[in-house]
CSV table of C-alpha atoms and ligand atoms in Angstrom, one decimal:
chain,number,residue,atom,x,y,z
A,5,MET,CA,61.2,82.1,77.3
A,6,LYS,CA,60.8,78.4,76.8
A,7,LYS,CA,63.8,76.2,77.7
A,8,LEU,CA,64.9,74.4,74.5
A,9,ILE,CA,68.0,72.7,76.0
A,10,GLU,CA,68.6,72.0,79.7
A,11,VAL,CA,72.1,71.1,80.7
A,12,ARG,CA,72.5,69.6,84.2
A,13,ALA,CA,75.7,69.0,86.1
A,14,LEU,CA,77.6,68.2,82.9
A,15,GLU,CA,81.0,66.6,83.4
A,16,LYS,CA,83.8,65.8,80.9
A,17,CYS,CA,87.2,64.3,81.6
A,18,TYR,CA,90.1,63.9,79.2
A,19,ALA,CA,92.1,61.0,80.7
A,20,HIS,CA,92.5,62.3,84.3
A,21,TYR,CA,91.9,66.0,83.4
A,22,LYS,CA,88.5,67.4,84.3
A,23,ALA,CA,87.6,69.8,81.5
A,24,LEU,CA,84.0,70.4,82.6
A,25,ASN,CA,83.3,70.4,86.3
A,26,GLY,CA,79.5,69.8,86.6
A,27,ILE,CA,78.2,72.8,84.7
A,28,SER,CA,74.4,73.6,84.5
A,29,PHE,CA,72.7,76.0,82.2
A,30,ASP,CA,69.6,76.4,79.9
A,31,VAL,CA,69.4,77.4,76.3
A,32,ARG,CA,66.1,79.4,75.7
A,33,GLU,CA,64.1,79.5,72.6
A,34,GLY,CA,64.9,82.5,70.3
A,35,GLU,CA,68.1,83.7,72.1
A,36,ILE,CA,71.6,84.3,70.9
A,37,LEU,CA,73.6,82.7,73.7
A,38,CYS,CA,77.3,83.6,73.6
A,39,PHE,CA,80.0,81.6,75.3
A,40,LEU,CA,83.0,83.6,76.5
A,41,GLY,CA,86.1,82.4,78.2
A,42,PRO,CA,89.9,82.4,78.0
A,43,ASN,CA,91.6,79.5,76.2
A,44,GLY,CA,91.2,76.2,77.9
A,45,ALA,CA,88.0,77.3,79.7
A,46,GLY,CA,86.0,74.5,78.3
A,47,LYS,CA,83.9,76.3,75.6
A,48,SER,CA,84.7,74.0,72.7
A,49,THR,CA,84.2,70.9,74.9
A,50,THR,CA,80.7,72.3,75.9
A,51,ILE,CA,79.9,73.2,72.3
A,52,HIS,CA,81.0,69.8,70.9
A,53,ILE,CA,78.9,68.0,73.5
A,54,LEU,CA,75.9,70.1,72.6
A,55,SER,CA,76.6,69.3,69.0
A,56,THR,CA,76.5,65.6,69.9
A,57,ILE,CA,79.9,65.0,68.4
A,58,LEU,CA,81.6,64.4,71.8
A,59,GLN,CA,80.4,62.1,74.6
A,60,TYR,CA,80.1,63.3,78.2
A,61,ASP,CA,80.9,61.5,81.4
A,62,GLY,CA,78.4,62.8,83.9
A,63,GLY,CA,75.2,64.9,84.2
A,64,GLU,CA,72.4,65.0,81.6
A,65,ILE,CA,71.2,67.1,78.7
A,66,LEU,CA,67.6,67.4,77.7
A,67,PHE,CA,66.4,68.8,74.3
A,68,GLU,CA,62.8,69.9,74.4
A,69,GLY,CA,62.5,67.7,77.5
A,70,LYS,CA,63.9,64.6,75.7
A,71,HIS,CA,67.1,62.9,76.9
A,72,VAL,CA,69.7,63.6,74.2
A,73,LYS,CA,71.3,60.2,74.6
A,74,LYS,CA,68.0,58.4,74.0
A,75,HIS,CA,66.8,60.7,71.2
A,76,ALA,CA,70.0,61.3,69.3
A,77,ARG,CA,68.4,61.2,65.8
A,78,TYR,CA,65.7,63.7,66.7
A,79,VAL,CA,68.3,66.0,68.3
A,80,LYS,CA,70.7,65.9,65.4
A,81,ARG,CA,67.9,66.7,62.9
A,82,ASN,CA,67.1,69.8,64.8
A,83,LEU,CA,70.7,71.1,65.1
A,84,GLY,CA,72.7,73.1,62.6
A,85,ILE,CA,76.4,73.0,63.2
A,86,VAL,CA,78.9,75.6,61.9
A,87,PRO,CA,82.2,74.2,62.9
A,88,GLN,CA,85.4,76.2,63.5
A,89,ASP,CA,87.2,74.4,60.8
A,90,LEU,CA,85.5,74.7,57.4
A,91,ALA,CA,83.5,71.6,56.5
A,92,ILE,CA,83.1,72.1,52.7
A,93,TYR,CA,84.3,70.4,49.6
A,94,GLU,CA,86.5,72.7,47.5
A,95,GLU,CA,86.1,70.8,44.2
A,96,VAL,CA,82.3,70.7,43.9
A,97,SER,CA,79.9,73.6,43.3
A,98,ALA,CA,78.5,75.7,46.2
A,99,GLU,CA,75.1,74.3,45.4
A,100,GLN,CA,76.3,70.7,45.5
A,101,ASN,CA,77.9,71.4,48.9
A,102,VAL,CA,74.7,72.7,50.5
A,103,ALA,CA,72.7,69.9,48.8
A,104,PHE,CA,75.0,67.3,50.2
A,105,PHE,CA,74.4,68.5,53.8
A,106,ALA,CA,70.7,69.1,53.3
A,107,ALA,CA,70.3,65.5,51.9
A,108,LEU,CA,72.0,64.2,55.1
A,109,TYR,CA,69.1,65.6,57.0
A,110,GLY,CA,66.6,63.8,54.8
A,111,LEU,CA,65.5,66.6,52.3
A,112,LYS,CA,64.8,65.4,48.8
A,113,GLY,CA,63.6,66.5,45.3
A,114,THR,CA,62.0,70.0,44.9
A,115,GLN,CA,62.0,70.5,48.7
A,116,LEU,CA,65.8,70.0,48.7
A,117,GLN,CA,66.3,72.3,45.8
A,118,GLN,CA,64.2,75.0,47.4
A,119,ALA,CA,66.0,74.7,50.7
A,120,VAL,CA,69.4,74.9,49.0
A,121,ASP,CA,68.5,78.0,47.0
A,122,GLU,CA,67.0,79.7,50.1
A,123,ALA,CA,70.2,79.0,52.2
A,124,LEU,CA,72.5,80.3,49.4
A,125,GLN,CA,70.3,83.3,49.0
A,126,PHE,CA,70.4,83.9,52.7
A,127,VAL,CA,74.2,84.0,52.9
A,128,GLY,CA,74.4,86.1,49.7
A,129,LEU,CA,75.9,83.4,47.5
A,130,LEU,CA,73.0,82.4,45.2
A,131,ASP,CA,74.6,84.1,42.2
A,132,LYS,CA,77.7,81.9,42.9
A,133,LYS,CA,75.9,78.7,43.2
A,134,ASN,CA,77.6,77.0,40.2
A,135,GLU,CA,81.1,78.1,41.3
A,136,LYS,CA,83.5,75.9,43.2
A,137,PRO,CA,84.6,77.1,46.7
A,138,LYS,CA,88.3,76.8,45.7
A,139,THR,CA,87.7,80.1,43.9
A,140,PHE,CA,86.1,81.8,46.9
A,141,SER,CA,87.6,84.2,49.5
A,142,GLY,CA,87.9,83.1,53.1
A,143,GLY,CA,84.7,85.0,54.0
A,144,MET,CA,82.7,83.5,51.2
A,145,LYS,CA,83.8,80.0,52.3
A,146,ARG,CA,82.6,80.8,55.8
A,147,ARG,CA,79.3,81.9,54.5
A,148,LEU,CA,78.9,78.7,52.5
A,149,ASN,CA,79.7,76.8,55.7
A,150,ILE,CA,76.8,78.6,57.3
A,151,ALA,CA,74.5,77.8,54.3
A,152,CYS,CA,75.4,74.1,54.7
A,153,ALA,CA,74.3,74.2,58.4
A,154,ILE,CA,71.0,76.0,58.0
A,155,ALA,CA,69.4,74.6,54.8
A,156,HIS,CA,67.4,72.0,56.7
A,157,LYS,CA,66.0,74.8,59.0
A,158,PRO,CA,67.2,73.6,62.3
A,159,LYS,CA,65.7,74.9,65.6
A,160,VAL,CA,69.2,75.5,67.1
A,161,ILE,CA,72.3,76.7,65.2
A,162,ILE,CA,75.6,76.1,66.9
A,163,MET,CA,78.4,78.4,65.7
A,164,ASP,CA,82.0,77.9,66.9
A,165,GLU,CA,84.0,81.0,66.1
A,166,PRO,CA,82.6,81.5,62.6
A,167,THR,CA,84.3,84.8,61.9
A,168,VAL,CA,87.9,84.0,62.7
A,169,GLY,CA,90.4,85.3,60.1
A,170,ILE,CA,87.9,86.9,57.6
A,171,ASP,CA,87.6,90.3,56.2
A,172,PRO,CA,85.5,92.9,58.0
A,173,GLN,CA,82.8,93.0,55.3
A,174,SER,CA,82.2,89.2,55.4
A,175,ARG,CA,82.3,89.4,59.2
A,176,ASN,CA,79.6,92.0,59.2
A,177,HIS,CA,77.5,90.0,56.7
A,178,ILE,CA,77.7,87.0,59.0
A,179,LEU,CA,76.8,89.0,62.1
A,180,GLN,CA,73.8,90.5,60.3
A,181,SER,CA,72.8,87.1,59.1
A,182,ILE,CA,72.9,85.7,62.7
A,183,LYS,CA,70.6,88.5,63.9
A,184,GLN,CA,68.3,87.8,61.0
A,185,LEU,CA,68.2,84.1,61.7
A,186,GLN,CA,67.2,84.9,65.3
A,187,GLU,CA,64.5,87.3,64.2
A,188,GLN,CA,63.1,84.5,62.0
A,189,GLY,CA,62.8,82.3,65.1
A,190,SER,CA,66.1,80.4,65.3
A,191,THR,CA,68.0,79.9,68.5
A,192,ILE,CA,71.8,80.5,68.2
A,193,ILE,CA,74.6,79.3,70.4
A,194,TYR,CA,77.8,81.2,69.6
A,195,THR,CA,81.4,81.1,70.7
A,196,THR,CA,83.9,83.8,69.9
A,197,HIS,CA,87.1,85.5,71.0
A,198,TYR,CA,85.8,88.9,69.8
A,199,MET,CA,84.3,90.9,72.6
A,200,GLU,CA,82.8,93.4,70.2
A,201,GLU,CA,80.8,90.6,68.5
A,202,VAL,CA,79.3,89.6,71.9
A,203,GLU,CA,78.5,93.3,72.5
A,204,GLU,CA,76.8,93.4,69.1
A,205,ILE,CA,74.7,90.2,68.8
A,206,SER,CA,74.3,88.4,72.2
A,207,THR,CA,71.0,88.4,74.0
A,208,ARG,CA,72.6,86.4,76.9
A,209,ILE,CA,76.2,85.5,77.8
A,210,ILE,CA,77.8,82.6,79.7
A,211,ILE,CA,81.3,83.3,81.0
A,212,MET,CA,83.4,80.1,81.6
A,213,ASP,CA,86.8,79.6,83.2
A,214,HIS,CA,88.5,76.4,84.3
A,215,GLY,CA,85.6,74.2,83.3
A,216,GLU,CA,83.0,76.1,85.3
A,217,ILE,CA,80.4,78.8,84.7
A,218,ILE,CA,81.5,81.9,86.5
A,219,ALA,CA,78.8,84.3,85.4
A,220,GLU,CA,75.8,84.5,83.2
A,221,GLY,CA,73.3,87.1,82.1
A,222,THR,CA,72.6,89.8,79.6
A,223,LYS,CA,75.4,92.1,78.8
A,224,GLU,CA,73.6,94.9,80.6
A,225,ALA,CA,73.1,92.8,83.8
A,226,LEU,CA,76.7,91.6,83.8
A,227,LYS,CA,78.1,95.1,83.5
A,228,LYS,CA,75.7,96.4,86.1
A,229,HIS,CA,76.4,93.8,88.7
A,230,ILE,CA,80.0,93.2,88.2
A,231,ALA,CA,81.8,96.3,87.0
A,232,ASP,CA,82.2,98.5,90.0
A,233,GLU,CA,84.8,100.7,88.5
A,234,GLU,CA,84.9,104.0,86.7
A,235,ARG,CA,87.9,104.9,84.4
A,236,TYR,CA,89.0,108.4,83.6
A,237,PHE,CA,91.5,109.5,81.0
A,238,ILE,CA,92.9,113.0,81.8
A,239,GLU,CA,95.0,115.0,79.4
A,240,CYS,CA,97.0,117.9,80.9
A,241,GLU,CA,99.4,120.5,79.6
A,242,HIS,CA,102.2,119.1,81.7
A,243,ILE,CA,102.3,116.3,84.3
A,244,THR,CA,104.1,117.0,87.6
A,245,ALA,CA,106.7,114.3,88.4
A,246,GLY,CA,105.6,112.0,91.3
A,247,VAL,CA,101.9,113.2,91.2
A,248,GLU,CA,100.7,109.6,91.4
A,249,GLU,CA,101.2,109.4,95.2
A,250,ASN,CA,98.8,112.3,95.7
A,251,PHE,CA,96.1,110.6,93.7
A,252,PHE,CA,96.2,107.7,96.2
A,253,LYS,CA,95.2,110.0,99.0
A,254,ILE,CA,91.8,110.4,97.3
A,255,GLU,CA,89.1,108.0,98.6
A,256,GLY,CA,88.2,105.1,96.3
A,257,MET,CA,91.3,105.4,94.2
A,258,LYS,CA,92.3,102.0,92.7
A,259,GLU,CA,94.9,102.6,90.0
A,260,VAL,CA,96.8,105.5,88.5
A,261,THR,CA,98.9,105.1,85.3
A,262,ILE,CA,100.7,107.8,83.4
A,263,LYS,CA,101.5,107.1,79.7
A,264,ASP,CA,102.0,109.2,76.6
A,265,GLY,CA,100.9,112.4,78.4
A,266,ILE,CA,97.6,110.9,79.6
A,267,ILE,CA,96.8,110.1,83.2
A,268,GLU,CA,94.6,107.0,83.5
A,269,VAL,CA,92.7,106.8,86.8
A,270,VAL,CA,90.6,103.9,88.0
A,271,VAL,CA,88.2,104.7,90.9
A,272,LEU,CA,85.5,102.7,92.7
A,273,LYS,CA,82.1,103.4,91.2
A,274,GLY,CA,79.7,105.3,93.5
A,275,VAL,CA,82.5,107.2,95.4
A,276,GLU,CA,81.9,110.7,94.3
A,277,ASN,CA,85.5,111.9,93.9
A,278,LEU,CA,85.8,113.6,90.5
A,279,ASP,CA,85.7,117.0,92.2
A,280,LYS,CA,88.7,115.9,94.4
A,281,ILE,CA,90.6,114.7,91.3
A,282,ILE,CA,90.0,118.1,89.6
A,283,THR,CA,91.0,120.0,92.8
A,284,LEU,CA,94.2,118.0,92.9
A,285,LEU,CA,95.1,118.8,89.3
A,286,VAL,CA,94.4,122.5,89.9
A,287,ASN,CA,96.5,122.5,93.1
A,288,GLU,CA,99.4,120.9,91.2
A,289,GLY,CA,99.1,123.6,88.5
A,290,MET,CA,98.4,121.0,85.9
A,291,LYS,CA,96.2,122.6,83.3
A,292,VAL,CA,93.5,120.1,82.2
A,293,LYS,CA,93.0,119.9,78.4
A,294,ASN,CA,90.5,117.0,78.3
A,295,ILE,CA,88.8,114.5,80.6
A,296,MET,CA,87.1,111.4,79.2
A,297,SER,CA,85.3,108.8,81.2
A,298,GLU,CA,84.8,105.2,80.1
A,299,SER,CA,81.9,103.2,81.4
A,300,ALA,CA,82.2,99.5,82.1
A,301,SER,CA,82.7,97.3,79.0
A,302,LEU,CA,82.4,93.5,78.8
A,303,GLU,CA,86.2,93.4,78.6
A,304,THR,CA,86.3,95.0,82.1
A,305,VAL,CA,83.8,92.5,83.4
A,306,PHE,CA,85.8,89.6,81.9
A,307,LEU,CA,89.0,90.9,83.4
A,308,GLN,CA,87.5,91.3,86.8
A,309,LEU,CA,86.0,87.8,86.8
A,310,THR,CA,88.9,85.8,85.3
A,311,GLY,CA,91.9,88.1,86.1
A,312,ARG,CA,92.9,87.8,82.5
A,313,LYS,CA,92.2,89.6,79.2
A,314,LEU,CA,90.2,87.6,76.8
A,315,ARG,CA,93.1,87.4,74.3
A,316,ASP,CA,95.9,86.7,76.8
B,410,ADP,P1,88.3,76.3,75.1
B,410,ADP,O1,87.4,76.0,74.0
B,410,ADP,O2,87.6,77.2,76.1
B,410,ADP,O3,89.6,76.9,74.8
B,410,ADP,P2,88.5,73.5,75.5
B,410,ADP,O4,87.1,72.9,75.7
B,410,ADP,O5,89.1,73.3,74.1
B,410,ADP,O6,88.6,75.0,76.0
B,410,ADP,O7,89.5,72.8,76.5
B,410,ADP,C1,89.3,72.7,77.9
B,410,ADP,C2,90.4,71.9,78.6
B,410,ADP,O8,90.4,70.6,78.1
B,410,ADP,C3,91.8,72.5,78.2
B,410,ADP,O9,92.6,72.4,79.3
B,410,ADP,C4,92.3,71.6,77.1
B,410,ADP,O10,93.7,71.5,77.1
B,410,ADP,C5,91.7,70.2,77.5
B,410,ADP,N1,91.4,69.4,76.3
B,410,ADP,C6,90.6,69.7,75.3
B,410,ADP,N2,90.5,68.7,74.4
B,410,ADP,C7,91.3,67.8,74.8
B,410,ADP,C8,91.6,66.5,74.4
B,410,ADP,N3,91.1,66.0,73.2
B,410,ADP,N4,92.5,65.7,75.1
B,410,ADP,C9,93.0,66.2,76.3
B,410,ADP,N5,92.7,67.4,76.8
B,410,ADP,C10,91.9,68.2,76.1
């Protein structure tokens, strides 16, 4: 895939605090690139720099091979930005909102009208075009925010947590729209706190922590290379007191937790010990009612890499 944006050794300091510590990555044409990281990791700083609304202190960024600092107008025209905080006018119609942003990008006359209608249609708000956003639900406002960012048909759309605090139906609508935009050829850069959104839409993920990139790849690749654990949930008719100790005699055992009548066991992947676990349960006279295994999730990958849960 063609590299649309190349970021090399990017640095950003706030006073004496280094928020970005020389990060490098590419954005490839047609991908949905998701940024994940705990609070303070540097995601917003990265996104704001890519959006050209924040200056950087070191490194370089190329957009289609052009230096961003020297070709700022060209870059801005090819970006669509969906900010975290709504950037819409409550007191003018949905149509006028989208037209205002499209005009900023140089669209005029019938071309402008057509672009506005297409964008509103795309986010499912064409029938509300004459209504004012002050009457809209949170989800509808978010969708209008997206229409404002895409009317000029940018090559790259940058979305900073666009689904925070909205109802599941609007959220689903937005996620489907993002996939549709990608299918139509747009490149999307996306940040979120919701792991399930990353599972659903990402084609590639960059995980950040402390101003650095600590892993990148497709969700499948990240899970395969990093998650080396297997998790079992075992339900028994009764649980013998102190049985935990015996589990730790089994090779590859990492964690044992007993809660609400369920034994949760974490073992090293690749060590074939399920038969030993079952033998132990039988020897203890603990009749097994159910065993469930959970394969690696992005949450596990994230936890292993950063030592934290995403929403800690
Ligand atoms: P994230 O989006 O991953 O939560 P940010 O990019 O917002 O992370 O922040 C990275 C680090 O930079 C944090 O430690 C944050 O406190 C600091 N930071 C962000 N913006 C500013 C600012 N305007 N002034 C000073 N420090 C900032």
